[in-house]
JSON list of C-alpha atoms in Angstrom, two decimals:
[
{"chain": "A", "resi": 269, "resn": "UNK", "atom": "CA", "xyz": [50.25, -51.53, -24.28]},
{"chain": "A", "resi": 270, "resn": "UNK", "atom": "CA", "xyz": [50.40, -50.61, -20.50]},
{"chain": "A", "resi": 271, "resn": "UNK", "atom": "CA", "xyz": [53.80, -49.80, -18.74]},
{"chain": "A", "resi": 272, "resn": "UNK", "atom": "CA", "xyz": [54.25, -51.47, -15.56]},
{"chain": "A", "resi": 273, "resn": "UNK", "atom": "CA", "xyz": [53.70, -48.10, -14.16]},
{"chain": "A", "resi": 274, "resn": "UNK", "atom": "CA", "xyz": [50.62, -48.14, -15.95]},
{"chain": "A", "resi": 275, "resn": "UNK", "atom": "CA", "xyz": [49.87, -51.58, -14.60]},
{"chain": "A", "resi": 276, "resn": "UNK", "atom": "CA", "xyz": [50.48, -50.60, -11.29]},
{"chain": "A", "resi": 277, "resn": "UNK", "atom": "CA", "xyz": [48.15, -47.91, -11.03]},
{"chain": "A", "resi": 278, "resn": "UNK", "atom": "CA", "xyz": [45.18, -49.21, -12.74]},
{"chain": "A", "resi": 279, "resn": "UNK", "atom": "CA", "xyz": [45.35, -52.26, -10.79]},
{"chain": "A", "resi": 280, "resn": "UNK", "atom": "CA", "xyz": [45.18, -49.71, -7.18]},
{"chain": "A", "resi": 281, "resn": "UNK", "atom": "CA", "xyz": [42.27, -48.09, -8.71]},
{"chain": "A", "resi": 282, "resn": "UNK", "atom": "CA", "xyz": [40.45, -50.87, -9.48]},
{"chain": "A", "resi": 283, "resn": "UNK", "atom": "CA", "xyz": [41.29, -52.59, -6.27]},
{"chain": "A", "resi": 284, "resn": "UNK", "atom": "CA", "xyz": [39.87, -49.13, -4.79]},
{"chain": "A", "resi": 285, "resn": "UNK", "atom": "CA", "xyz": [36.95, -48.72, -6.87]},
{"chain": "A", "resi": 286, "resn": "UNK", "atom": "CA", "xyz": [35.98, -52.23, -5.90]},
{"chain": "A", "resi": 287, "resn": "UNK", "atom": "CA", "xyz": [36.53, -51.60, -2.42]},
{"chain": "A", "resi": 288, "resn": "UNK", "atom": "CA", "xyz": [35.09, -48.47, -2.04]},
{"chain": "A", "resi": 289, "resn": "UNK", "atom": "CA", "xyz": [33.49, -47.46, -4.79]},
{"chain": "A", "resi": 290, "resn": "UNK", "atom": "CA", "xyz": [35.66, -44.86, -5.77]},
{"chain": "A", "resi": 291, "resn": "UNK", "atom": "CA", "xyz": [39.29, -44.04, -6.04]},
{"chain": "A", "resi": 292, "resn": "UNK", "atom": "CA", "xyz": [40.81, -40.58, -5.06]},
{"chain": "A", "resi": 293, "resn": "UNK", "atom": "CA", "xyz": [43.68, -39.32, -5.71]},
{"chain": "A", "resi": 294, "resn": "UNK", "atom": "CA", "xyz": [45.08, -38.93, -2.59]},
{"chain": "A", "resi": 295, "resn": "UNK", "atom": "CA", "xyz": [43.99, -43.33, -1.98]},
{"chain": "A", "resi": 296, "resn": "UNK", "atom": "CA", "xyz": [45.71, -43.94, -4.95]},
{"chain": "A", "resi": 297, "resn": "UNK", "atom": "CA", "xyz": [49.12, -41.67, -3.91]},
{"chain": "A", "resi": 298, "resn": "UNK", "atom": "CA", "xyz": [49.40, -43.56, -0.57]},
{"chain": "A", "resi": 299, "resn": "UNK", "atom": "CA", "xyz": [48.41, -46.97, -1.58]},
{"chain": "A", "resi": 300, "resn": "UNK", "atom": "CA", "xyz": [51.29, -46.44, -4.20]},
{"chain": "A", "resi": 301, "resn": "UNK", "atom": "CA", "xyz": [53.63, -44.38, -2.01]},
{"chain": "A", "resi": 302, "resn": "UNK", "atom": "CA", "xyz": [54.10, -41.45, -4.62]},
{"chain": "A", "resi": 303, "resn": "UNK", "atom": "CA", "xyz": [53.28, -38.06, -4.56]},
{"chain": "A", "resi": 304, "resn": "UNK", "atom": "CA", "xyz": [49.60, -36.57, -5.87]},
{"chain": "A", "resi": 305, "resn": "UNK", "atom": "CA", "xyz": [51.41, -34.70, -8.53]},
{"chain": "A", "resi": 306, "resn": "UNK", "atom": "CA", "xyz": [53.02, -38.32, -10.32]},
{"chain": "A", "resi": 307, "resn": "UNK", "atom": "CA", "xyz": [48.59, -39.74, -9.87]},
{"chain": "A", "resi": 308, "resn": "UNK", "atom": "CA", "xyz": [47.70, -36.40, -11.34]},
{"chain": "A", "resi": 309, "resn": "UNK", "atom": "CA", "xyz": [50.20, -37.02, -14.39]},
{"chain": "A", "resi": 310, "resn": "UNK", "atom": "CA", "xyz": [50.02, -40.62, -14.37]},
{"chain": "A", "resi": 311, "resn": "UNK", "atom": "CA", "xyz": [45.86, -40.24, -14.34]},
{"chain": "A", "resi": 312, "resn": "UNK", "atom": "CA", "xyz": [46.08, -37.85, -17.27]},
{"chain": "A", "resi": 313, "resn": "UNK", "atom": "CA", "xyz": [48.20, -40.49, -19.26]},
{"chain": "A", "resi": 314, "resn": "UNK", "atom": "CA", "xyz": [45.84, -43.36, -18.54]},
{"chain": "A", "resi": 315, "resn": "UNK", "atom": "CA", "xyz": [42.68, -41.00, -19.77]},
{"chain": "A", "resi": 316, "resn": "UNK", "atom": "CA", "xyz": [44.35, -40.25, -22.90]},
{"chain": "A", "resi": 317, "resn": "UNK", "atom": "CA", "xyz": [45.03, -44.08, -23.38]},
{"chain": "A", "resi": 318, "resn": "UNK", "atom": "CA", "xyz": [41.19, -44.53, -22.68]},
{"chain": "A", "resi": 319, "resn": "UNK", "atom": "CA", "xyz": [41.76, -46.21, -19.94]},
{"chain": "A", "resi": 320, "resn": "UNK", "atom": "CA", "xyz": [39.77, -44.18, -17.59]},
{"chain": "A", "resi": 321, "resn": "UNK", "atom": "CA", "xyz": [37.89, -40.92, -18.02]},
{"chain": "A", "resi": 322, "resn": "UNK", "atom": "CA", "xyz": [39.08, -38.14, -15.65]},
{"chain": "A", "resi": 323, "resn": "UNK", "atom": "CA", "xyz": [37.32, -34.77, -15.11]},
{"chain": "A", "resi": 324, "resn": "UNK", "atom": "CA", "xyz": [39.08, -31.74, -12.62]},
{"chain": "A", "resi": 325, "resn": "UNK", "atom": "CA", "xyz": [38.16, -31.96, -9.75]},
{"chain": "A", "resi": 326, "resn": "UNK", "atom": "CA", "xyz": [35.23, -34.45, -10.08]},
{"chain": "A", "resi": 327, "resn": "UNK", "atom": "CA", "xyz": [36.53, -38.01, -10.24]},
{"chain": "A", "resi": 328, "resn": "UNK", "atom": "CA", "xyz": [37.57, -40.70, -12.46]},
{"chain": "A", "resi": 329, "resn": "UNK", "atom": "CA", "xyz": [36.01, -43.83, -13.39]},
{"chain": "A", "resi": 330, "resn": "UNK", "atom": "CA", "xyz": [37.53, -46.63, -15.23]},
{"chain": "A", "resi": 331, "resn": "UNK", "atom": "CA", "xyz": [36.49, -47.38, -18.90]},
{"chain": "A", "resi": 332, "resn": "UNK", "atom": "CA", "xyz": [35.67, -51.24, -20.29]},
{"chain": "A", "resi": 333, "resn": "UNK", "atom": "CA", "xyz": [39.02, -51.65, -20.95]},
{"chain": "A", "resi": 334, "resn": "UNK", "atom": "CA", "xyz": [40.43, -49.91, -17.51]},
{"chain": "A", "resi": 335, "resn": "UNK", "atom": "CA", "xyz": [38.03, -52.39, -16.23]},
{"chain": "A", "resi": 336, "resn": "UNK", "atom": "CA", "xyz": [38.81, -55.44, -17.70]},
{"chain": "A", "resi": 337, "resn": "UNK", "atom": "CA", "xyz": [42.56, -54.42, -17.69]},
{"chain": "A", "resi": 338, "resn": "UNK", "atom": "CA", "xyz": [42.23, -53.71, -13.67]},
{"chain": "A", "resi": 339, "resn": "UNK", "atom": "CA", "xyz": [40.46, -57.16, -12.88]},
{"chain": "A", "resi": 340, "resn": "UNK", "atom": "CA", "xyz": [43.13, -58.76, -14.93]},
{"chain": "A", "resi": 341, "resn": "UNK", "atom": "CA", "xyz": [46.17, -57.42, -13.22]},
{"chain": "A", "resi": 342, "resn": "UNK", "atom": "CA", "xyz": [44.35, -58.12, -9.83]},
{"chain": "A", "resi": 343, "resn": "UNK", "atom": "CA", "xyz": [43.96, -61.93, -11.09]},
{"chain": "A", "resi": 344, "resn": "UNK", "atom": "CA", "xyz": [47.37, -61.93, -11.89]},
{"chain": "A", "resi": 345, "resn": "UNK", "atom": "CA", "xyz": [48.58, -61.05, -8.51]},
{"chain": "A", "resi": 346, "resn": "UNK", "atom": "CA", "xyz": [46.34, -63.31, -6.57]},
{"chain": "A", "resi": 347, "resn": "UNK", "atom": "CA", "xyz": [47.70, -65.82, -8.74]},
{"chain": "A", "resi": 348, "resn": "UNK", "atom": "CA", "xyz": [51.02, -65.30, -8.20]},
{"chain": "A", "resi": 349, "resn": "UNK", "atom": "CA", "xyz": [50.41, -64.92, -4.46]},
{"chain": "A", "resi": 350, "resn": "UNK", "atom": "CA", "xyz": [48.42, -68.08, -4.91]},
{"chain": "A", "resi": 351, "resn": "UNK", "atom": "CA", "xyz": [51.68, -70.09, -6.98]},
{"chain": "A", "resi": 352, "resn": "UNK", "atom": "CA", "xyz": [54.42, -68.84, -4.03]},
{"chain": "A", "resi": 353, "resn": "UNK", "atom": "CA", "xyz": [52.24, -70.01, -1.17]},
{"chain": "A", "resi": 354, "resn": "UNK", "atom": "CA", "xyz": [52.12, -73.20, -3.13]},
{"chain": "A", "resi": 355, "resn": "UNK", "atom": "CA", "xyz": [55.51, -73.89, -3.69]},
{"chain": "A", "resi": 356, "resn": "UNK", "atom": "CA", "xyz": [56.33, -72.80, -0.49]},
{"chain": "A", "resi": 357, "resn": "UNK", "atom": "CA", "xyz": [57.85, -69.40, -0.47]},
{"chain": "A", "resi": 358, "resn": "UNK", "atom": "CA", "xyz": [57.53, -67.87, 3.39]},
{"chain": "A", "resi": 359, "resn": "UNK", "atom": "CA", "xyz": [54.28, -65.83, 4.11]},
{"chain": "A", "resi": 360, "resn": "UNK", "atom": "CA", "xyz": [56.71, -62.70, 4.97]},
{"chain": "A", "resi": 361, "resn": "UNK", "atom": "CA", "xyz": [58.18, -63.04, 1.25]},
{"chain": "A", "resi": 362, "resn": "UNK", "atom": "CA", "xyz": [55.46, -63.22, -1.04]},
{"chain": "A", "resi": 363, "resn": "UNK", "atom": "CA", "xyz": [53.92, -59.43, -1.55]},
{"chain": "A", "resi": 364, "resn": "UNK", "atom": "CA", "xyz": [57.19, -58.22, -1.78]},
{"chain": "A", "resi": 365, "resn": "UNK", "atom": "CA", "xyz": [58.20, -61.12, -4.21]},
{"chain": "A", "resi": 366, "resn": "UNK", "atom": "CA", "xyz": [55.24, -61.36, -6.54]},
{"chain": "A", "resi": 367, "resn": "UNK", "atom": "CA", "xyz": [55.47, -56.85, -6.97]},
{"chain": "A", "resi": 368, "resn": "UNK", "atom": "CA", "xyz": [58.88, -58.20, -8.32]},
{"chain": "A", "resi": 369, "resn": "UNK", "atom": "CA", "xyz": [57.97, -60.49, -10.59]},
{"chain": "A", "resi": 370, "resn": "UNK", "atom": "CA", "xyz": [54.49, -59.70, -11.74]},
{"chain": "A", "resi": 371, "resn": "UNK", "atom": "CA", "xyz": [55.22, -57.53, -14.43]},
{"chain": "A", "resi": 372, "resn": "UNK", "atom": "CA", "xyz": [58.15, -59.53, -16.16]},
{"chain": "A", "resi": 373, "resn": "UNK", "atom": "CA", "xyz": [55.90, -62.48, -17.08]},
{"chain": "A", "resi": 374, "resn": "UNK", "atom": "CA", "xyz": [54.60, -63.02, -20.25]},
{"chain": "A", "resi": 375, "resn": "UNK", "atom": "CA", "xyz": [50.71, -63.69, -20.01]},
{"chain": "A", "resi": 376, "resn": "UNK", "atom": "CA", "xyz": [51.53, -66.96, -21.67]},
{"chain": "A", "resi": 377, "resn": "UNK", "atom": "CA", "xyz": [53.76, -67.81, -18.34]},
{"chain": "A", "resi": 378, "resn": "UNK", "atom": "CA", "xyz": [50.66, -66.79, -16.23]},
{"chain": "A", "resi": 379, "resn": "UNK", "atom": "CA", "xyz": [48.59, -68.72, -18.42]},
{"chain": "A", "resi": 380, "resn": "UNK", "atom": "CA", "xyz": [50.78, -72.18, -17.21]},
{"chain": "A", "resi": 381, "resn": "UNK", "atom": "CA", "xyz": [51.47, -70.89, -13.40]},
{"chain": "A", "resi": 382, "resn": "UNK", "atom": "CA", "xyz": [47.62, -70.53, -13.40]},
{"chain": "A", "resi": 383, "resn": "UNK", "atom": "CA", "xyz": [47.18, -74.28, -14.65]},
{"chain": "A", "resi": 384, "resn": "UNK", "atom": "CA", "xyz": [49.95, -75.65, -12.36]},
{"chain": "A", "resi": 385, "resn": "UNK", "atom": "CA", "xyz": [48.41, -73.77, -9.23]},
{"chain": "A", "resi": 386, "resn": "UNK", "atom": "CA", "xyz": [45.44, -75.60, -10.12]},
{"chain": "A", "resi": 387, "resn": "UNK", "atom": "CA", "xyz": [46.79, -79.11, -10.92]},
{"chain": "A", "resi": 388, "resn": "UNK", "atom": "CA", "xyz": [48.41, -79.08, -7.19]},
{"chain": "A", "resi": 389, "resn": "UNK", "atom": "CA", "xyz": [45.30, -77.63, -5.73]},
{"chain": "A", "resi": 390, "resn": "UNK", "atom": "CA", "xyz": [43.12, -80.48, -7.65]},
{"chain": "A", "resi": 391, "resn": "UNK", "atom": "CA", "xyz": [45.27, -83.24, -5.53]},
{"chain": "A", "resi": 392, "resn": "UNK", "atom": "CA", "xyz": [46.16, -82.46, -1.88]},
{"chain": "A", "resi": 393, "resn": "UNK", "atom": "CA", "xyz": [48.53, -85.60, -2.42]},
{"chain": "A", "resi": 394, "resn": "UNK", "atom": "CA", "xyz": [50.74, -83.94, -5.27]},
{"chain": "A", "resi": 395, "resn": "UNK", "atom": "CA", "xyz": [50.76, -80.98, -3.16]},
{"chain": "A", "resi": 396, "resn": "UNK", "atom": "CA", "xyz": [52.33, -83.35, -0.45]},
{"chain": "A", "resi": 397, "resn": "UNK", "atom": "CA", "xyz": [54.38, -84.52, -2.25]},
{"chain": "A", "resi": 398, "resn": "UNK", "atom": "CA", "xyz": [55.78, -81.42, -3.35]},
{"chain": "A", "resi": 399, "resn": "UNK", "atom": "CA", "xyz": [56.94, -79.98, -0.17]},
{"chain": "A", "resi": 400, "resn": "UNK", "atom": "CA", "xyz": [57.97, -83.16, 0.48]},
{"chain": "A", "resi": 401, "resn": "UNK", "atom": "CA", "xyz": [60.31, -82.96, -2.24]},
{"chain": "A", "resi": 402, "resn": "UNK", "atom": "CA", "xyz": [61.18, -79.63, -1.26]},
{"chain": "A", "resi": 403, "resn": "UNK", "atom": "CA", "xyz": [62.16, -80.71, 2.67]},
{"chain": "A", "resi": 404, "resn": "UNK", "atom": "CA", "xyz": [64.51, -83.79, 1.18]},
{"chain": "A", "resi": 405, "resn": "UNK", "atom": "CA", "xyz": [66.14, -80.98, -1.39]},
{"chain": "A", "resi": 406, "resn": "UNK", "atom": "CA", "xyz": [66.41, -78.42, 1.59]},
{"chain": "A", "resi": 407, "resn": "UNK", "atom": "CA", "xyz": [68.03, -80.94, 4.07]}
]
């Protein structure tokens, strides 16, 4: 089972990988704000897990299950993003609010954020009358 450390990193690599085809060390340290040394350690830990497959010098690339694992923890924060924008949470708020939350939900709580996302989405009218709700509870 991945730490949210763990979590954290593979989902920067495979946001990198995906962007640019490959993730370096020194992408992965500033996108994370760490220092090379805790990737280094941290990239060793995830190869060992079989996560990814490092070699010195040369690279990494992410395994079937660093893959699916990294396209799952994207989804999850897209979703998330996608569920505060919905219930109204301010634009400024929401990156800093879903890296809070993201790993301290169960994937069964995903599971039913990800169906109520969609269930406002399917009706622009329960969406309305959502914030509605939200404006009479505010005032």
């Amino acid at each position: 089972m991945a730490t949210p450390s763990m979590e954290d990193y593979l989902e920067r690599i495979y946001k990198l990988i995906d962007e640019k085809g490959y993730a370096r060390v020194s992408d992965i340290a500033e996108g994370l704000e760490v220092h090379p040394s805790s990737v280094t350690k941290m990239i060793q830990k995830l190869d060992k897990d079989e996560y990814l497959v490092y070699e010195k010098y040369r690279g990494l690339i992410l395994t079937p299950k660093g893959k699916k694992m990294g396209k799952r923890l994207v989804d999850r924060h897209a979703l998330l993003e996608d569920f505060l924008e919905v219930i109204g949470v301010q634009d400024e708020n929401i990156y800093k609010d879903v890296e809070g939350i993201e790993h301290h939900l169960s994937w069964d709580s995903i599971t039913c954020i990800e169906t109520l996302v969609e269930y406002f989405k399917q009706d622009p009218e329960r969406l309305e009358q959502l914030r509605s709700l939200r404006a009479e509870l505010e005032a």
